[in-house]
Amino acid sequence: MQVRNAGCFARIFSCLLFLLVLVPVVSCSDPEARNTLTIKGSTTVLPVVQIGAEVFMDRNPRTDISVQGGGSGVGIASLIDRTTRIATSSREIKAEEIERAKASGVHPYEIVVAMDGIAVIANPSNPTDNLTMEQIRDIYTGKVSNWQELGGPDREIVVISRDTSSGTFEAFEKLALDGLRVRPDALVTASNQVVNTTVAQAPGAIGYLGYGYLSDRVKVVSVDGVRPSGETIRSGRYPLARPLYLYTDGKPAGEAKRYIDFLTQEEGQRLVQEQGFIPVRQGGRLSGQWYEPRGKSRIFSRGKLRGIRPALRVLRSERGGGLKTAGLPFPEQRDRRTA
Amino acid sequence: MRHFRETLYRWIFTVLAFASLLFLTGIVLTLFRESLPFLVSHDFFDTVFGLYWYPTYDPADFGMLPLITASFVVTLGAMVVCIPVGVGTALFLHELASASQRAVLKPLIEILAGIPSIIYGFFGMIIVAPFIQNLLGVPTGLNAFTASLILGIMATPTVASLAEDALSFVPRSFREASLALGANRWQTLTRVVVPAAGSGISTAIILGIGRAVGETMVVLMVAGGAAVIPDSIFDPVRPMTATIAAEMGETVMGSAHYSAIFTIGLILFFITLAINIVAEIISRRFRLKLGLGR
């Protein structure tokens, strides 16, 4: 009995051993071996690329996508030192980063994957429903420090901001503050989620955060009379909107191209919307919006890229001027928050 | 053969032992190398005594005084909490606790020491901050006071267990001599045991401070993060560690800001180094005073 058992084990063992030897041989002989793709960068863009990667891997079992956070700066730095194929960023690549990239032979290529609105939020106990851009600027620069001055109750304003390095802050600073300095005693929090918690806790608080992170615990304040929604952010009527970016080294190719195409076309854009961001387009006419950062064509030495006029740039420059760009609105899309 | 193996093992363990020296050298060199561009291009004293921290604006301000002050304020506050509680715990454990109380308390303190700092941070942000905000009517509970409180609680186990060790190192003969001379238990404790263990207790406190200075997660979550010199303990502050943690991920690598963050790291390194040296000097004096090799 024991001997038979032992023989049985030996046979199973040898089978396993055989499989172990065989499997790598088989996979090596396969010309379409596993494709790997790394994506790294902004924590704001993370949920979008993460869910996109999961669905994409589900469709393409041969592809392994590894998604990492770390921040926009980390993502772009990784692109420059070639440790990631795709960098995500919640801010535009900076001139000095482009310089560094060029120095190491990397040519950053920009793709807008989604739009994100920056919602201004207050504590639910605050009666203020609307603030003008000027009022927001006064609050954040310290000109106004009590809600009374804005027609609210006599309560000190607790100004909540984000780290000066965060993409959300940079967008807010550019859009709302015109580059003025935030008052130094503003509370600085490390994430969108903490802004939510802090504003929910402090009656006099005001904060701002990515549209996708809005929660029921806080009150959304309209800006210049416009409430943030999918419609108002995409059309550019809501003044605090920003694009979210992907960067690749040169025009995306191979696996990176397939993934980016997936994410920027209809199905991927639906995922974008499910994550609480605003899709940039619908339909598969263009694989993303390619354009040259800061309009400096010398950045791209490959010269193949044609400068497709960036729709978002139009949106930004004609902020509040209504919809000017074709191909953006989604008539059938319902906004979850306003609906 | 045997000789060869012995030599081999000796070498393996020598290499392992010197590995930490290698890591230390690597870290120090990296800190210096990465902060050098900033130290060269900016005046060190202007930076250390500068009042405004606006690293991403143009022109940028790299005034680190608010950050350094914040670290000191928060650490000082933590000391106010952890010294009485920590030393008190040690004295209780050493002098008063029965065997069963010790059996319960000591493991509990060790568990407290083992809780990850992010849990303390959560606890501080979700429970303590709103509580303090409502209790004291301050605009926000995320301030230096709350951070000090949480840091103090975090540093308590370190102080308590090291101080308890120091007390137990006092030779039995000291206590017996004191009691034999007619001193009561309180007199023995305050006049003989605590002074004899004094340097050991100081070391415990200093190492507790070291833990509070270097702690990052708690201050990141609870201190509020405003880079100003606080008017009161109930103002939000931004300690050095929180600044590094929050800004490192998003900054442009190789920029002045990146280098400035490393400079903060360098300053922090020297502060903790100084703390450790002081602790070492005190504990050495303690051994000499008692005439023990330990």
PDB file of C-alpha atoms in Angstrom, chain A residues 4-107:
ATOM      1  CA  ARG A   4       1.852   2.036  -4.288  1.00  0.00           C
ATOM      2  CA  ASN A   5       1.180   5.380  -2.714  1.00  0.00           C
ATOM      3  CA  ALA A   6       4.748   6.366  -3.037  1.00  0.00           C
ATOM      4  CA  GLY A   7       4.715   5.385  -6.689  1.00  0.00           C
ATOM      5  CA  CYS A   8       1.592   7.425  -7.223  1.00  0.00           C
ATOM      6  CA  PHE A   9       3.184  10.474  -5.668  1.00  0.00           C
ATOM      7  CA  ALA A  10       6.271   9.977  -7.692  1.00  0.00           C
ATOM      8  CA  ARG A  11       4.199   9.880 -10.841  1.00  0.00           C
ATOM      9  CA  ILE A  12       2.254  13.020  -9.921  1.00  0.00           C
ATOM     10  CA  PHE A  13       5.441  14.707  -8.989  1.00  0.00           C
ATOM     11  CA  SER A  14       7.114  13.856 -12.232  1.00  0.00           C
ATOM     12  CA  CYS A  15       4.045  15.074 -14.114  1.00  0.00           C
ATOM     13  CA  LEU A  16       4.224  18.390 -12.296  1.00  0.00           C
ATOM     14  CA  LEU A  17       7.902  18.609 -12.952  1.00  0.00           C
ATOM     15  CA  PHE A  18       7.282  17.939 -16.614  1.00  0.00           C
ATOM     16  CA  LEU A  19       4.646  20.681 -16.733  1.00  0.00           C
ATOM     17  CA  LEU A  20       6.949  23.082 -14.979  1.00  0.00           C
ATOM     18  CA  VAL A  21       9.587  22.483 -17.566  1.00  0.00           C
ATOM     19  CA  LEU A  22       7.128  22.535 -20.413  1.00  0.00           C
ATOM     20  CA  VAL A  23       5.212  25.706 -19.605  1.00  0.00           C
ATOM     21  CA  PRO A  24       8.069  28.153 -20.056  1.00  0.00           C
ATOM     22  CA  VAL A  25       9.116  26.366 -23.221  1.00  0.00           C
ATOM     23  CA  VAL A  26       5.633  26.723 -24.650  1.00  0.00           C
ATOM     24  CA  SER A  27       5.319  30.353 -23.726  1.00  0.00           C
ATOM     25  CA  CYS A  28       8.764  31.123 -25.049  1.00  0.00           C
ATOM     26  CA  SER A  29       8.013  29.554 -28.369  1.00  0.00           C
ATOM     27  CA  ASP A  30       4.903  31.697 -28.671  1.00  0.00           C
ATOM     28  CA  PRO A  31       5.678  34.752 -30.776  1.00  0.00           C
ATOM     29  CA  GLU A  32       2.976  36.704 -28.973  1.00  0.00           C
ATOM     30  CA  ALA A  33       4.497  36.368 -25.554  1.00  0.00           C
ATOM     31  CA  ARG A  34       3.083  38.358 -22.673  1.00  0.00           C
ATOM     32  CA  ASN A  35       3.083  42.065 -23.261  1.00  0.00           C
ATOM     33  CA  THR A  36       3.800  44.266 -20.329  1.00  0.00           C
ATOM     34  CA  LEU A  37       2.891  47.882 -19.955  1.00  0.00           C
ATOM     35  CA  THR A  38       3.629  50.163 -17.054  1.00  0.00           C
ATOM     36  CA  ILE A  39       1.620  53.243 -16.214  1.00  0.00           C
ATOM     37  CA  LYS A  40       2.752  55.593 -13.490  1.00  0.00           C
ATOM     38  CA  GLY A  41       1.891  59.023 -12.177  1.00  0.00           C
ATOM     39  CA  SER A  42      -0.882  61.204 -10.853  1.00  0.00           C
ATOM     40  CA  THR A  43      -3.112  59.867  -8.110  1.00  0.00           C
ATOM     41  CA  THR A  44      -5.986  61.853  -9.610  1.00  0.00           C
ATOM     42  CA  VAL A  45      -5.780  59.991 -12.902  1.00  0.00           C
ATOM     43  CA  LEU A  46      -5.111  56.685 -11.144  1.00  0.00           C
ATOM     44  CA  PRO A  47      -8.740  55.450 -10.859  1.00  0.00           C
ATOM     45  CA  VAL A  48      -9.306  56.001 -14.588  1.00  0.00           C
ATOM     46  CA  VAL A  49      -6.205  54.202 -15.821  1.00  0.00           C
ATOM     47  CA  GLN A  50      -6.678  51.489 -13.211  1.00  0.00           C
ATOM     48  CA  ILE A  51     -10.201  50.547 -14.253  1.00  0.00           C
ATOM     49  CA  GLY A  52      -9.186  50.947 -17.887  1.00  0.00           C
ATOM     50  CA  ALA A  53      -6.288  48.556 -17.315  1.00  0.00           C
ATOM     51  CA  GLU A  54      -8.515  45.996 -15.619  1.00  0.00           C
ATOM     52  CA  VAL A  55     -11.021  45.950 -18.460  1.00  0.00           C
ATOM     53  CA  PHE A  56      -8.268  45.990 -21.071  1.00  0.00           C
ATOM     54  CA  MET A  57      -6.461  43.064 -19.458  1.00  0.00           C
ATOM     55  CA  ASP A  58      -9.732  41.208 -19.296  1.00  0.00           C
ATOM     56  CA  ARG A  59     -10.056  41.591 -23.066  1.00  0.00           C
ATOM     57  CA  ASN A  60      -6.404  40.935 -23.764  1.00  0.00           C
ATOM     58  CA  PRO A  61      -5.264  38.174 -21.444  1.00  0.00           C
ATOM     59  CA  ARG A  62      -1.762  38.344 -22.865  1.00  0.00           C
ATOM     60  CA  THR A  63      -1.221  41.857 -21.641  1.00  0.00           C
ATOM     61  CA  ASP A  64       0.010  42.683 -18.176  1.00  0.00           C
ATOM     62  CA  ILE A  65      -0.527  46.273 -17.167  1.00  0.00           C
ATOM     63  CA  SER A  66       1.003  47.565 -13.985  1.00  0.00           C
ATOM     64  CA  VAL A  67      -0.498  50.793 -12.691  1.00  0.00           C
ATOM     65  CA  GLN A  68       1.220  52.886 -10.052  1.00  0.00           C
ATOM     66  CA  GLY A  69       0.493  56.192  -8.345  1.00  0.00           C
ATOM     67  CA  GLY A  70       3.176  58.406  -6.900  1.00  0.00           C
ATOM     68  CA  GLY A  71       2.197  61.773  -8.304  1.00  0.00           C
ATOM     69  CA  SER A  72       2.368  63.670 -11.571  1.00  0.00           C
ATOM     70  CA  GLY A  73       6.012  64.610 -11.058  1.00  0.00           C
ATOM     71  CA  VAL A  74       6.995  61.021 -10.338  1.00  0.00           C
ATOM     72  CA  GLY A  75       5.159  59.844 -13.448  1.00  0.00           C
ATOM     73  CA  ILE A  76       6.877  62.297 -15.754  1.00  0.00           C
ATOM     74  CA  ALA A  77      10.264  61.644 -14.149  1.00  0.00           C
ATOM     75  CA  SER A  78       9.721  57.920 -14.714  1.00  0.00           C
ATOM     76  CA  LEU A  79       8.875  58.583 -18.353  1.00  0.00           C
ATOM     77  CA  ILE A  80      12.106  60.530 -18.679  1.00  0.00           C
ATOM     78  CA  ASP A  81      14.242  57.798 -17.141  1.00  0.00           C
ATOM     79  CA  ARG A  82      12.262  55.223 -19.124  1.00  0.00           C
ATOM     80  CA  THR A  83      10.914  53.231 -16.193  1.00  0.00           C
ATOM     81  CA  THR A  84       7.362  53.695 -17.400  1.00  0.00           C
ATOM     82  CA  ARG A  85       5.784  53.536 -20.834  1.00  0.00           C
ATOM     83  CA  ILE A  86       2.896  55.839 -20.027  1.00  0.00           C
ATOM     84  CA  ALA A  87       3.002  58.674 -17.511  1.00  0.00           C
ATOM     85  CA  THR A  88      -0.218  60.114 -16.131  1.00  0.00           C
ATOM     86  CA  SER A  89      -0.447  63.694 -14.992  1.00  0.00           C
ATOM     87  CA  SER A  90      -3.087  66.001 -13.643  1.00  0.00           C
ATOM     88  CA  ARG A  91      -1.065  68.977 -14.831  1.00  0.00           C
ATOM     89  CA  GLU A  92       0.531  69.924 -18.094  1.00  0.00           C
ATOM     90  CA  ILE A  93       4.150  68.881 -18.496  1.00  0.00           C
ATOM     91  CA  LYS A  94       6.429  71.747 -17.477  1.00  0.00           C
ATOM     92  CA  ALA A  95       9.018  73.433 -19.634  1.00  0.00           C
ATOM     93  CA  GLU A  96      11.863  72.247 -17.417  1.00  0.00           C
ATOM     94  CA  GLU A  97      10.591  68.679 -17.611  1.00  0.00           C
ATOM     95  CA  ILE A  98      10.531  68.900 -21.383  1.00  0.00           C
ATOM     96  CA  GLU A  99      14.114  70.156 -21.300  1.00  0.00           C
ATOM     97  CA  ARG A 100      15.153  67.230 -19.160  1.00  0.00           C
ATOM     98  CA  ALA A 101      13.309  64.800 -21.388  1.00  0.00           C
ATOM     99  CA  LYS A 102      14.994  66.172 -24.471  1.00  0.00           C
ATOM    100  CA  ALA A 103      18.355  65.920 -22.771  1.00  0.00           C
ATOM    101  CA  SER A 104      17.836  62.208 -22.267  1.00  0.00           C
ATOM    102  CA  GLY A 105      16.370  61.607 -25.673  1.00  0.00           C
ATOM    103  CA  VAL A 106      12.731  61.257 -24.649  1.00  0.00           C
ATOM    104  CA  HIS A 107      10.035  63.085 -26.593  1.00  0.00           C
TER     105      HIS A 107
END
